[in-house]
mmCIF file of C-alpha atoms in Angstrom:
data_model
loop_
_atom_site.group_PDB
_atom_site.id
_atom_site.type_symbol
_atom_site.label_atom_id
_atom_site.label_comp_id
_atom_site.label_asym_id
_atom_site.label_seq_id
_atom_site.Cartn_x
_atom_site.Cartn_y
_atom_site.Cartn_z
ATOM 1 C CA MET A 1 0.000 0.000 0.000
ATOM 2 C CA LYS A 2 1.543 3.278 -1.162
ATOM 3 C CA VAL A 3 1.167 6.438 0.914
ATOM 4 C CA GLU A 4 2.092 10.006 0.035
ATOM 5 C CA ILE A 5 2.767 12.692 2.647
ATOM 6 C CA ILE A 6 2.075 16.369 1.964
ATOM 7 C CA ALA A 7 3.092 19.074 4.467
ATOM 8 C CA ILE A 8 1.541 22.517 4.046
ATOM 9 C CA GLY A 9 2.655 25.872 5.404
ATOM 10 C CA ASP A 10 4.580 28.986 4.391
ATOM 11 C CA GLU A 11 6.529 28.654 7.642
ATOM 12 C CA LEU A 12 7.908 25.357 6.317
ATOM 13 C CA THR A 13 8.809 26.492 2.799
ATOM 14 C CA SER A 14 10.463 29.661 4.159
ATOM 15 C CA GLY A 15 12.567 27.660 6.594
ATOM 16 C CA ARG A 16 11.209 29.470 9.661
ATOM 17 C CA ILE A 17 10.092 26.148 11.139
ATOM 18 C CA LEU A 18 11.682 22.749 10.560
ATOM 19 C CA ASN A 19 9.316 20.177 9.060
ATOM 20 C CA THR A 20 9.438 17.444 11.695
ATOM 21 C CA THR A 21 5.906 16.149 11.145
ATOM 22 C CA SER A 22 6.645 14.558 7.758
ATOM 23 C CA GLY A 23 9.660 12.711 9.101
ATOM 24 C CA TYR A 24 7.703 11.386 12.068
ATOM 25 C CA ALA A 25 4.796 10.298 9.866
ATOM 26 C CA ALA A 26 7.121 8.569 7.409
ATOM 27 C CA ARG A 27 8.816 6.575 10.171
ATOM 28 C CA GLN A 28 5.521 5.497 11.712
ATOM 29 C CA LEU A 29 3.973 4.507 8.392
ATOM 30 C CA PHE A 30 7.103 2.736 7.174
ATOM 31 C CA GLU A 31 7.401 0.689 10.358
ATOM 32 C CA ALA A 32 3.706 -0.186 10.094
ATOM 33 C CA GLY A 33 4.384 -1.834 6.730
ATOM 34 C CA TYR A 34 3.474 0.880 4.218
ATOM 35 C CA GLU A 35 5.495 2.131 1.269
ATOM 36 C CA ILE A 36 6.211 5.879 1.277
ATOM 37 C CA HIS A 37 5.766 6.906 -2.329
ATOM 38 C CA ALA A 38 6.725 10.579 -1.944
ATOM 39 C CA MET A 39 6.935 13.486 0.502
ATOM 40 C CA HIS A 40 6.164 17.080 -0.461
ATOM 41 C CA THR A 41 6.321 20.441 1.317
ATOM 42 C CA ILE A 42 4.057 23.167 -0.097
ATOM 43 C CA GLY A 43 3.292 26.745 0.905
ATOM 44 C CA ASP A 44 -0.171 28.085 1.749
ATOM 45 C CA THR A 45 -1.189 28.465 -1.911
ATOM 46 C CA PRO A 46 -4.574 26.857 -2.748
ATOM 47 C CA ALA A 47 -3.726 26.160 -6.398
ATOM 48 C CA LEU A 48 -0.498 24.331 -5.516
ATOM 49 C CA ILE A 49 -2.164 22.439 -2.681
ATOM 50 C CA GLY A 50 -4.962 21.288 -4.947
ATOM 51 C CA GLU A 51 -2.587 20.279 -7.725
ATOM 52 C CA ALA A 52 -0.413 18.244 -5.372
ATOM 53 C CA LEU A 53 -3.438 16.561 -3.790
ATOM 54 C CA LYS A 54 -5.018 15.507 -7.102
ATOM 55 C CA LYS A 55 -1.699 14.172 -8.369
ATOM 56 C CA ALA A 56 -1.174 12.162 -5.193
ATOM 57 C CA ILE A 57 -4.664 10.658 -5.330
ATOM 58 C CA SER A 58 -3.990 9.458 -8.875
ATOM 59 C CA GLU A 59 -0.717 7.744 -7.904
ATOM 60 C CA VAL A 60 -1.072 6.241 -4.414
ATOM 61 C CA ASP A 61 -3.470 4.278 -2.216
ATOM 62 C CA ALA A 62 -3.695 6.805 0.640
ATOM 63 C CA VAL A 63 -2.667 10.395 1.304
ATOM 64 C CA LEU A 64 -1.651 12.123 4.527
ATOM 65 C CA VAL A 65 -1.812 15.928 4.609
ATOM 66 C CA THR A 66 -0.555 18.031 7.522
ATOM 67 C CA GLY A 67 -0.967 21.741 8.194
ATOM 68 C CA GLY A 68 -3.206 24.605 7.089
ATOM 69 C CA LEU A 69 -6.273 23.621 9.123
ATOM 70 C CA GLY A 70 -6.293 26.521 11.587
ATOM 71 C CA SER A 71 -8.576 29.531 11.897
ATOM 72 C CA THR A 72 -6.281 32.247 10.516
ATOM 73 C CA ASP A 73 -6.438 33.738 7.033
ATOM 74 C CA ASP A 74 -3.311 31.917 5.864
ATOM 75 C CA ASP A 75 -4.743 28.464 6.675
ATOM 76 C CA MET A 76 -5.862 27.522 3.164
ATOM 77 C CA THR A 77 -5.996 23.725 3.124
ATOM 78 C CA ASN A 78 -9.779 23.294 3.425
ATOM 79 C CA GLU A 79 -10.407 25.901 0.733
ATOM 80 C CA ALA A 80 -7.932 24.178 -1.583
ATOM 81 C CA VAL A 81 -9.438 20.729 -0.963
ATOM 82 C CA SER A 82 -12.940 22.007 -1.575
ATOM 83 C CA LYS A 83 -12.022 23.506 -4.940
ATOM 84 C CA ALA A 84 -9.687 20.743 -6.135
ATOM 85 C CA LEU A 85 -12.035 17.860 -5.309
ATOM 86 C CA ASN A 86 -15.258 19.732 -6.062
ATOM 87 C CA ARG A 87 -16.519 19.315 -2.515
ATOM 88 C CA PRO A 88 -18.251 22.463 -1.200
ATOM 89 C CA THR A 89 -17.502 23.355 2.418
ATOM 90 C CA LEU A 90 -20.300 22.676 4.874
ATOM 91 C CA PRO A 91 -20.533 23.341 8.610
ATOM 92 C CA ASN A 92 -19.828 20.352 10.822
ATOM 93 C CA LEU A 93 -22.501 20.870 13.451
ATOM 94 C CA GLU A 94 -20.685 18.999 16.207
ATOM 95 C CA VAL A 95 -17.503 21.017 15.770
ATOM 96 C CA LEU A 96 -19.486 24.240 15.404
ATOM 97 C CA SER A 97 -21.285 23.562 18.678
ATOM 98 C CA ILE A 98 -18.006 22.942 20.487
ATOM 99 C CA VAL A 99 -16.495 26.127 19.093
ATOM 100 C CA ARG A 100 -19.431 28.235 20.228
ATOM 101 C CA THR A 101 -19.806 26.569 23.619
ATOM 102 C CA HIS A 102 -16.164 26.796 24.579
ATOM 103 C CA LEU A 103 -15.212 29.995 22.773
ATOM 104 C CA ASP A 104 -13.858 31.704 25.858
ATOM 105 C CA GLU A 105 -11.649 28.732 26.696
ATOM 106 C CA ILE A 106 -10.293 28.353 23.192
ATOM 107 C CA SER A 107 -9.331 31.880 22.193
ATOM 108 C CA PRO A 108 -10.238 35.537 22.523
ATOM 109 C CA ALA A 109 -10.741 35.683 18.728
ATOM 110 C CA HIS A 110 -14.071 36.585 17.144
ATOM 111 C CA VAL A 111 -16.693 33.881 16.676
ATOM 112 C CA GLY A 112 -16.661 34.240 12.904
ATOM 113 C CA GLN A 113 -12.936 33.585 12.700
ATOM 114 C CA LEU A 114 -13.091 30.483 14.877
ATOM 115 C CA GLU A 115 -16.129 29.136 13.041
ATOM 116 C CA LYS A 116 -13.770 28.592 10.140
ATOM 117 C CA LEU A 117 -12.612 25.463 11.993
ATOM 118 C CA ALA A 118 -16.060 23.922 11.561
ATOM 119 C CA TRP A 119 -16.438 24.511 7.801
ATOM 120 C CA LEU A 120 -15.077 21.388 6.161
ATOM 121 C CA PRO A 121 -15.212 19.866 2.658
ATOM 122 C CA GLU A 122 -18.331 17.812 1.952
ATOM 123 C CA GLY A 123 -17.920 14.243 3.192
ATOM 124 C CA ALA A 124 -15.323 15.092 5.843
ATOM 125 C CA GLU A 125 -15.408 12.912 8.942
ATOM 126 C CA VAL A 126 -13.855 14.618 11.956
ATOM 127 C CA LEU A 127 -11.378 12.293 13.675
ATOM 128 C CA ASN A 128 -12.002 13.448 17.238
ATOM 129 C CA PRO A 129 -14.295 16.459 17.711
ATOM 130 C CA GLN A 130 -14.035 16.402 21.520
ATOM 131 C CA SER A 131 -10.246 16.801 21.446
ATOM 132 C CA ARG A 132 -10.472 20.305 19.946
ATOM 133 C CA MET A 133 -7.788 19.301 17.441
ATOM 134 C CA ALA A 134 -8.402 19.961 13.751
ATOM 135 C CA GLY A 135 -8.256 16.709 11.817
ATOM 136 C CA TYR A 136 -10.539 14.792 9.493
ATOM 137 C CA GLN A 137 -10.756 12.043 6.898
ATOM 138 C CA LEU A 138 -12.125 12.098 3.379
ATOM 139 C CA ILE A 139 -12.801 9.174 1.086
ATOM 140 C CA HIS A 140 -12.199 10.241 -2.503
ATOM 141 C CA ASP A 141 -12.033 7.875 -5.475
ATOM 142 C CA GLU A 142 -12.301 5.084 -2.884
ATOM 143 C CA LYS A 143 -9.028 6.193 -1.289
ATOM 144 C CA PRO A 144 -8.584 7.497 2.263
ATOM 145 C CA ILE A 145 -7.169 10.996 2.668
ATOM 146 C CA PHE A 146 -6.239 12.164 6.151
ATOM 147 C CA PHE A 147 -5.902 15.837 7.058
ATOM 148 C CA LEU A 148 -4.009 16.490 10.279
ATOM 149 C CA PRO A 149 -2.909 19.667 12.094
ATOM 150 C CA GLY A 150 0.594 20.996 11.581
ATOM 151 C CA ILE A 151 1.212 21.277 15.328
ATOM 152 C CA PRO A 152 3.578 18.331 15.926
ATOM 153 C CA SER A 153 2.101 17.105 19.225
ATOM 154 C CA GLN A 154 -1.459 17.131 17.870
ATOM 155 C CA MET A 155 -0.454 15.569 14.568
ATOM 156 C CA LYS A 156 1.404 12.718 16.319
ATOM 157 C CA GLN A 157 -1.515 11.950 18.615
ATOM 158 C CA LEU A 158 -4.090 11.803 15.812
ATOM 159 C CA LEU A 159 -1.749 9.745 13.635
ATOM 160 C CA ARG A 160 -1.246 7.136 16.349
ATOM 161 C CA GLU A 161 -4.814 7.003 17.621
ATOM 162 C CA TYR A 162 -6.822 7.340 14.399
ATOM 163 C CA VAL A 163 -4.862 7.245 11.146
ATOM 164 C CA LEU A 164 -2.811 4.088 11.714
ATOM 165 C CA PRO A 165 -5.756 2.044 13.093
ATOM 166 C CA ARG A 166 -7.977 3.067 10.156
ATOM 167 C CA LEU A 167 -5.319 2.329 7.567
ATOM 168 C CA ALA A 168 -4.764 -1.092 9.134
ATOM 169 C CA THR A 169 -8.331 -2.109 8.239
ATOM 170 C CA TRP A 170 -8.476 -0.452 4.838
ATOM 171 C CA HIS A 171 -6.945 -3.132 2.626
ATOM 172 C CA LYS A 172 -6.633 -6.805 3.430
ATOM 173 C CA ASP A 173 -3.062 -8.135 3.327
ATOM 174 C CA HIS A 174 -1.602 -4.735 2.467
ATOM 175 C CA TYR A 175 1.360 -5.112 4.771
ATOM 176 C CA LEU A 176 4.941 -5.432 3.678
ATOM 177 C CA THR A 177 6.956 -7.319 6.263
ATOM 178 C CA THR A 178 9.845 -5.039 7.137
ATOM 179 C CA TYR A 179 13.220 -6.098 8.485
ATOM 180 C CA GLN A 180 15.615 -3.268 9.153
ATOM 181 C CA ARG A 181 18.953 -2.892 10.879
ATOM 182 C CA VAL A 182 21.299 0.060 11.181
ATOM 183 C CA PHE A 183 24.953 -0.926 11.519
ATOM 184 C CA LYS A 184 26.932 1.598 13.577
ATOM 185 C CA ILE A 185 30.468 1.767 12.148
ATOM 186 C CA PHE A 186 33.508 3.582 13.512
ATOM 187 C CA ASN A 187 37.090 4.041 12.333
ATOM 188 C CA LEU A 188 36.311 2.933 8.778
ATOM 189 C CA PRO A 189 35.774 5.531 5.999
ATOM 190 C CA GLU A 190 32.517 5.477 4.062
ATOM 191 C CA SER A 191 34.401 4.685 0.836
ATOM 192 C CA GLU A 192 35.977 1.600 2.433
ATOM 193 C CA VAL A 193 32.635 0.500 3.871
ATOM 194 C CA ASN A 194 31.129 0.810 0.399
ATOM 195 C CA ARG A 195 34.019 -1.093 -1.179
ATOM 196 C CA ARG A 196 33.653 -4.004 1.219
ATOM 197 C CA ILE A 197 29.882 -4.168 0.842
ATOM 198 C CA SER A 198 30.251 -4.160 -2.955
ATOM 199 C CA THR A 199 32.171 -7.429 -2.718
ATOM 200 C CA LEU A 200 29.071 -9.157 -1.342
ATOM 201 C CA ASP A 201 26.565 -10.875 -3.593
ATOM 202 C CA LEU A 202 23.535 -9.430 -1.813
ATOM 203 C CA SER A 203 20.012 -9.963 -3.105
ATOM 204 C CA ARG A 204 18.292 -7.191 -5.020
ATOM 205 C CA ASP A 205 15.718 -7.191 -2.228
ATOM 206 C CA ALA A 206 18.409 -6.151 0.274
ATOM 207 C CA HIS A 207 18.402 -2.358 0.145
ATOM 208 C CA ILE A 208 21.581 -0.706 1.449
ATOM 209 C CA GLY A 209 21.966 2.948 2.436
ATOM 210 C CA TYR A 210 25.016 4.872 3.706
ATOM 211 C CA TYR A 211 24.677 7.762 6.160
ATOM 212 C CA PRO A 212 27.771 9.594 7.459
ATOM 213 C CA VAL A 213 27.090 10.783 11.015
ATOM 214 C CA PHE A 214 30.378 12.289 12.181
ATOM 215 C CA PRO A 215 32.526 10.636 13.355
ATOM 216 C CA GLU A 216 30.698 7.451 12.362
ATOM 217 C CA VAL A 217 29.219 5.831 9.284
ATOM 218 C CA HIS A 218 25.762 4.303 9.582
ATOM 219 C CA LEU A 219 24.772 1.583 7.147
ATOM 220 C CA SER A 220 21.084 0.763 6.794
ATOM 221 C CA LEU A 221 19.852 -2.634 5.632
ATOM 222 C CA ILE A 222 16.155 -2.895 4.714
ATOM 223 C CA ILE A 223 14.318 -5.938 3.406
ATOM 224 C CA ARG A 224 10.578 -5.768 2.737
ATOM 225 C CA ASP A 225 8.443 -8.635 1.508
ATOM 226 C CA LYS A 226 4.968 -10.121 1.909
ATOM 227 C CA GLN A 227 6.545 -13.559 2.217
ATOM 228 C CA ASN A 228 7.519 -13.459 5.886
ATOM 229 C CA HIS A 229 9.722 -16.531 6.008
ATOM 230 C CA SER A 230 11.609 -15.679 2.823
ATOM 231 C CA ALA A 231 12.283 -12.103 3.985
ATOM 232 C CA GLU A 232 13.425 -13.188 7.433
ATOM 233 C CA LYS A 233 15.860 -15.750 6.037
ATOM 234 C CA LEU A 234 17.290 -13.192 3.603
ATOM 235 C CA PHE A 235 17.627 -10.613 6.384
ATOM 236 C CA ILE A 236 19.553 -12.982 8.656
ATOM 237 C CA SER A 237 21.946 -14.070 5.920
ATOM 238 C CA SER A 238 22.525 -10.470 4.780
ATOM 239 C CA CYS A 239 23.317 -9.325 8.329
ATOM 240 C CA LYS A 240 25.852 -12.118 8.733
ATOM 241 C CA ALA A 241 27.540 -11.218 5.448
ATOM 242 C CA ILE A 242 27.776 -7.513 6.353
ATOM 243 C CA ASN A 243 29.211 -8.281 9.783
ATOM 244 C CA THR A 244 31.776 -10.609 8.231
ATOM 245 C CA VAL A 245 33.234 -8.033 5.831
ATOM 246 C CA LEU A 246 33.118 -5.103 8.256
ATOM 247 C CA GLY A 247 34.417 -6.961 11.316
ATOM 248 C CA ASP A 248 34.913 -5.087 14.565
ATOM 249 C CA ALA A 249 34.428 -1.750 12.828
ATOM 250 C CA VAL A 250 30.747 -2.468 13.535
ATOM 251 C CA TYR A 251 30.458 -1.534 17.188
ATOM 252 C CA GLY A 252 26.661 -1.688 17.516
ATOM 253 C CA TYR A 253 23.236 -1.590 15.919
ATOM 254 C CA ASP A 254 20.138 0.577 15.681
ATOM 255 C CA ARG A 255 19.962 2.749 18.828
ATOM 256 C CA ASP A 256 23.342 1.715 20.206
ATOM 257 C CA CYS A 257 25.997 4.364 20.796
ATOM 258 C CA MET A 258 29.673 3.914 21.574
ATOM 259 C CA GLU A 259 29.244 4.838 25.231
ATOM 260 C CA SER A 260 26.375 2.374 25.749
ATOM 261 C CA VAL A 261 28.209 -0.492 24.042
ATOM 262 C CA THR A 262 31.484 0.135 25.899
ATOM 263 C CA GLY A 263 29.593 0.568 29.140
ATOM 264 C CA GLY A 264 27.762 -2.692 28.574
ATOM 265 C CA LEU A 265 31.045 -4.527 28.111
ATOM 266 C CA LEU A 266 32.478 -2.967 31.247
ATOM 267 C CA GLN A 267 29.463 -4.095 33.244
ATOM 268 C CA GLN A 268 29.460 -7.539 31.646
ATOM 269 C CA THR A 269 33.138 -8.096 32.497
ATOM 270 C CA GLU A 270 32.765 -6.476 35.936
ATOM 271 C CA ARG A 271 35.489 -3.906 35.274
ATOM 272 C CA ARG A 272 35.612 -0.294 36.347
ATOM 273 C CA LEU A 273 36.847 2.623 34.288
ATOM 274 C CA ALA A 274 38.448 5.958 35.232
ATOM 275 C CA VAL A 275 39.590 8.624 32.776
ATOM 276 C CA ALA A 276 42.221 11.361 32.682
ATOM 277 C CA GLU A 277 41.400 13.995 30.063
ATOM 278 C CA SER A 278 43.305 16.944 28.729
ATOM 279 C CA CYS A 279 42.305 18.073 25.211
ATOM 280 C CA THR A 280 38.765 16.626 25.474
ATOM 281 C CA GLY A 281 38.020 18.692 28.570
ATOM 282 C CA GLY A 282 35.685 16.183 30.210
ATOM 283 C CA LEU A 283 33.881 15.069 27.043
ATOM 284 C CA ILE A 284 34.597 11.365 27.629
ATOM 285 C CA SER A 285 33.202 11.559 31.165
ATOM 286 C CA LYS A 286 30.143 13.361 29.844
ATOM 287 C CA LYS A 287 29.513 10.683 27.233
ATOM 288 C CA VAL A 288 29.942 7.798 29.675
ATOM 289 C CA THR A 289 27.629 9.298 32.277
ATOM 290 C CA THR A 290 24.776 9.911 29.830
ATOM 291 C CA ILE A 291 24.079 6.176 30.112
ATOM 292 C CA ALA A 292 21.805 5.170 32.970
ATOM 293 C CA GLY A 293 23.569 2.802 35.355
ATOM 294 C CA SER A 294 27.053 4.030 34.440
ATOM 295 C CA SER A 295 27.841 4.352 38.157
ATOM 296 C CA ASN A 296 28.168 0.564 38.175
ATOM 297 C CA TYR A 297 31.351 0.735 36.104
ATOM 298 C CA PHE A 298 32.520 4.361 35.936
ATOM 299 C CA LEU A 299 34.472 5.683 38.900
ATOM 300 C CA GLY A 300 35.069 9.179 37.567
ATOM 301 C CA GLY A 301 37.737 11.273 35.938
ATOM 302 C CA VAL A 302 40.150 14.173 36.135
ATOM 303 C CA VAL A 303 40.358 17.023 33.630
ATOM 304 C CA ALA A 304 44.048 17.884 33.908
ATOM 305 C CA TYR A 305 44.525 20.667 31.397
ATOM 306 C CA ALA A 306 47.516 22.342 32.994
ATOM 307 C CA ASN A 307 50.798 20.508 33.525
ATOM 308 C CA GLU A 308 50.759 21.211 37.270
ATOM 309 C CA LEU A 309 47.461 19.319 37.589
ATOM 310 C CA LYS A 310 48.868 16.407 35.646
ATOM 311 C CA THR A 311 51.644 16.278 38.201
ATOM 312 C CA ARG A 312 49.526 16.946 41.297
ATOM 313 C CA PHE A 313 46.511 14.720 40.597
ATOM 314 C CA LEU A 314 47.877 12.104 38.184
ATOM 315 C CA ASP A 315 51.448 11.748 39.459
ATOM 316 C CA VAL A 316 52.963 12.560 36.072
ATOM 317 C CA PRO A 317 56.663 13.343 36.803
ATOM 318 C CA GLU A 318 57.743 16.910 36.082
ATOM 319 C CA ASP A 319 60.926 15.634 34.432
ATOM 320 C CA LEU A 320 58.849 13.571 32.025
ATOM 321 C CA LEU A 321 56.771 16.598 31.047
ATOM 322 C CA ASN A 322 59.895 18.734 30.613
ATOM 323 C CA VAL A 323 61.599 16.188 28.366
ATOM 324 C CA HIS A 324 58.679 14.872 26.288
ATOM 325 C CA GLY A 325 56.007 17.552 26.611
ATOM 326 C CA ALA A 326 52.349 17.326 27.608
ATOM 327 C CA VAL A 327 51.370 15.907 24.202
ATOM 328 C CA SER A 328 53.420 12.734 23.979
ATOM 329 C CA ARG A 329 53.216 8.987 24.242
ATOM 330 C CA GLU A 330 55.070 9.070 27.546
ATOM 331 C CA THR A 331 52.682 11.573 29.103
ATOM 332 C CA ALA A 332 49.607 9.678 27.891
ATOM 333 C CA GLU A 333 50.922 6.481 29.463
ATOM 334 C CA ALA A 334 51.743 8.263 32.718
ATOM 335 C CA MET A 335 48.272 9.855 32.830
ATOM 336 C CA ALA A 336 46.534 6.517 32.240
ATOM 337 C CA GLY A 337 48.620 4.816 34.895
ATOM 338 C CA GLY A 338 48.158 7.709 37.300
ATOM 339 C CA ILE A 339 44.360 7.758 37.101
ATOM 340 C CA ARG A 340 44.228 3.985 37.475
ATOM 341 C CA ASN A 341 46.457 3.998 40.533
ATOM 342 C CA ARG A 342 44.703 6.946 42.130
ATOM 343 C CA THR A 343 41.184 5.515 41.718
ATOM 344 C CA GLY A 344 41.776 1.784 41.900
ATOM 345 C CA ALA A 345 40.071 1.323 38.534
ATOM 346 C CA ASP A 346 40.587 -1.783 36.432
ATOM 347 C CA ILE A 347 41.147 0.376 33.350
ATOM 348 C CA GLY A 348 42.664 3.840 33.176
ATOM 349 C CA LEU A 349 41.993 5.803 29.982
ATOM 350 C CA SER A 350 43.863 9.003 29.119
ATOM 351 C CA VAL A 351 43.846 11.518 26.261
ATOM 352 C CA THR A 352 46.249 14.366 25.563
ATOM 353 C CA GLY A 353 46.530 16.307 22.328
ATOM 354 C CA ILE A 354 46.265 19.516 20.314
ATOM 355 C CA ALA A 355 42.674 20.290 19.337
ATOM 356 C CA GLY A 356 43.539 23.621 17.699
ATOM 357 C CA PRO A 357 43.037 25.871 15.972
ATOM 358 C CA THR A 358 46.303 27.103 17.503
ATOM 359 C CA GLY A 359 49.045 25.372 19.461
ATOM 360 C CA GLY A 360 50.369 23.119 16.715
ATOM 361 C CA SER A 361 53.914 22.895 15.396
ATOM 362 C CA GLU A 362 55.744 21.196 12.565
ATOM 363 C CA GLU A 363 56.645 18.334 14.872
ATOM 364 C CA LYS A 364 53.204 18.152 16.507
ATOM 365 C CA PRO A 365 50.567 19.654 14.209
ATOM 366 C CA VAL A 366 46.993 20.411 15.192
ATOM 367 C CA GLY A 367 45.150 17.090 15.505
ATOM 368 C CA THR A 368 48.048 15.295 17.163
ATOM 369 C CA VAL A 369 46.558 13.108 19.915
ATOM 370 C CA TYR A 370 47.876 10.362 22.177
ATOM 371 C CA ILE A 371 45.452 7.988 23.885
ATOM 372 C CA GLY A 372 46.714 5.833 26.729
ATOM 373 C CA ILE A 373 45.280 2.745 28.421
ATOM 374 C CA ALA A 374 46.491 1.251 31.703
ATOM 375 C CA THR A 375 45.394 -2.187 32.909
ATOM 376 C CA ALA A 376 46.739 -4.946 35.126
ATOM 377 C CA GLU A 377 48.504 -6.344 32.039
ATOM 378 C CA GLY A 378 50.391 -3.143 31.329
ATOM 379 C CA THR A 379 50.222 0.412 30.007
ATOM 380 C CA TRP A 380 50.417 1.601 26.424
ATOM 381 C CA ALA A 381 49.543 4.624 24.288
ATOM 382 C CA THR A 382 48.611 5.101 20.640
ATOM 383 C CA HIS A 383 49.379 8.091 18.429
ATOM 384 C CA PHE A 384 46.713 9.639 16.162
ATOM 385 C CA LEU A 385 46.584 12.552 13.760
ATOM 386 C CA PHE A 386 42.955 13.648 13.422
ATOM 387 C CA LYS A 387 41.550 16.125 10.908
ATOM 388 C CA GLY A 388 38.810 18.708 11.392
ATOM 389 C CA ASP A 389 38.009 21.754 13.474
ATOM 390 C CA ARG A 390 38.455 21.975 17.235
ATOM 391 C CA GLN A 391 35.099 20.405 18.105
ATOM 392 C CA GLN A 392 35.518 17.608 15.561
ATOM 393 C CA ILE A 393 38.968 16.719 16.890
ATOM 394 C CA ARG A 394 37.640 16.634 20.447
ATOM 395 C CA GLU A 395 34.669 14.491 19.408
ATOM 396 C CA ILE A 396 36.659 11.938 17.436
ATOM 397 C CA THR A 397 39.251 11.765 20.222
ATOM 398 C CA ALA A 398 36.593 10.937 22.819
ATOM 399 C CA GLN A 399 34.968 8.395 20.511
ATOM 400 C CA THR A 400 38.308 6.766 19.718
ATOM 401 C CA GLY A 401 39.210 6.500 23.401
ATOM 402 C CA LEU A 402 35.982 4.638 24.176
ATOM 403 C CA ASP A 403 36.454 2.482 21.084
ATOM 404 C CA LEU A 404 39.922 1.421 22.247
ATOM 405 C CA VAL A 405 38.458 0.381 25.599
ATOM 406 C CA ARG A 406 35.743 -1.539 23.740
ATOM 407 C CA LYS A 407 38.250 -3.415 21.591
ATOM 408 C CA TYR A 408 40.443 -4.192 24.594
ATOM 409 C CA LEU A 409 37.473 -5.708 26.415
ATOM 410 C CA LEU A 410 36.478 -7.750 23.360
ATOM 411 C CA GLN A 411 40.024 -9.145 23.102
ATOM 412 C CA THR A 412 40.247 -10.056 26.767
ATOM 413 C CA THR A 413 36.852 -11.804 26.748
ATOM 414 C CA GLY A 414 37.550 -13.600 23.476
ATOM 415 C CA THR A 415 34.368 -12.340 21.802
#
């Protein structure tokens, strides 16, 4: 069953307000098993609204329209529908009664202006008159057309409570079984991800999409079919193939994030983490503590920006700093070991680097970062040269630090 989504409003086409309603509707409809044929955003121009509506009706099985149902002069949807579909507007007596009865509660506007809410195209069935939310359904050319308010909270409620249930009973066996997985990938460029995926002999029914989300790459796999068992088998085999070629660059799926995955491994292995941060300024600690339950495995951290704090709180020797500098392998190792010893953590993680835009040199350019890890087995540090602006370098440094902890835990558990 194909559905088209049309969003109406000058505030959308001018960019004053972000169109979030169409995205929400598309996700809900897609997950319910419908095919999204197209999505359009149109200003408050009756001729354009009518043209888009008639075209959609001729091409799809159902139409969802949002916006332009209010009482102000620029709300033109009902007028456009009436003219385009040759359905004169008539007063809905139930809505009209509610408007008049509760006028003082609704708005200080004049009765005539608010009565506009009750004048709907012939054949309109109001979705929920008692809710005081504009929204109705029309059946035209034996196809359902839903008109919802542009206010996101109202639109979402009516979509969930009325549109989806009605669509579910409209056509028998209209559903497409949907299997979807988003692979969260880190430390592998999009071009390399694409190259590896291209080596696979995936079915034409396996739809792949690539979405760079700095500093990650997200790969979407979607398989839709009315034959449930066939689609499920294809989905499982495709997931296995993708995981095989991408390896441990895939750190998680769907709603996973690096901090939740690393935190889960820490909790699973009953290990505690402490961090010593310099160039990231507490960003790693912030990420880790966004996860509920992180107190089970995260002891805390020290933001040691100045050298004297590295010495005082992390026991980094002054001689070491004088000889090698704050941004060095030796300092990163000393910071990791210092935070581990000071806190009694199982794993000490440290970062020190030059985030820019100033502070770099020929020997240590902007983006130079050292990340250290200290465990019972030993202490080591890794050198990186990241690209980007200050915030990007800080972000990728924090993400890389957590990723190194993740990979260490995977190695030690043999998974």
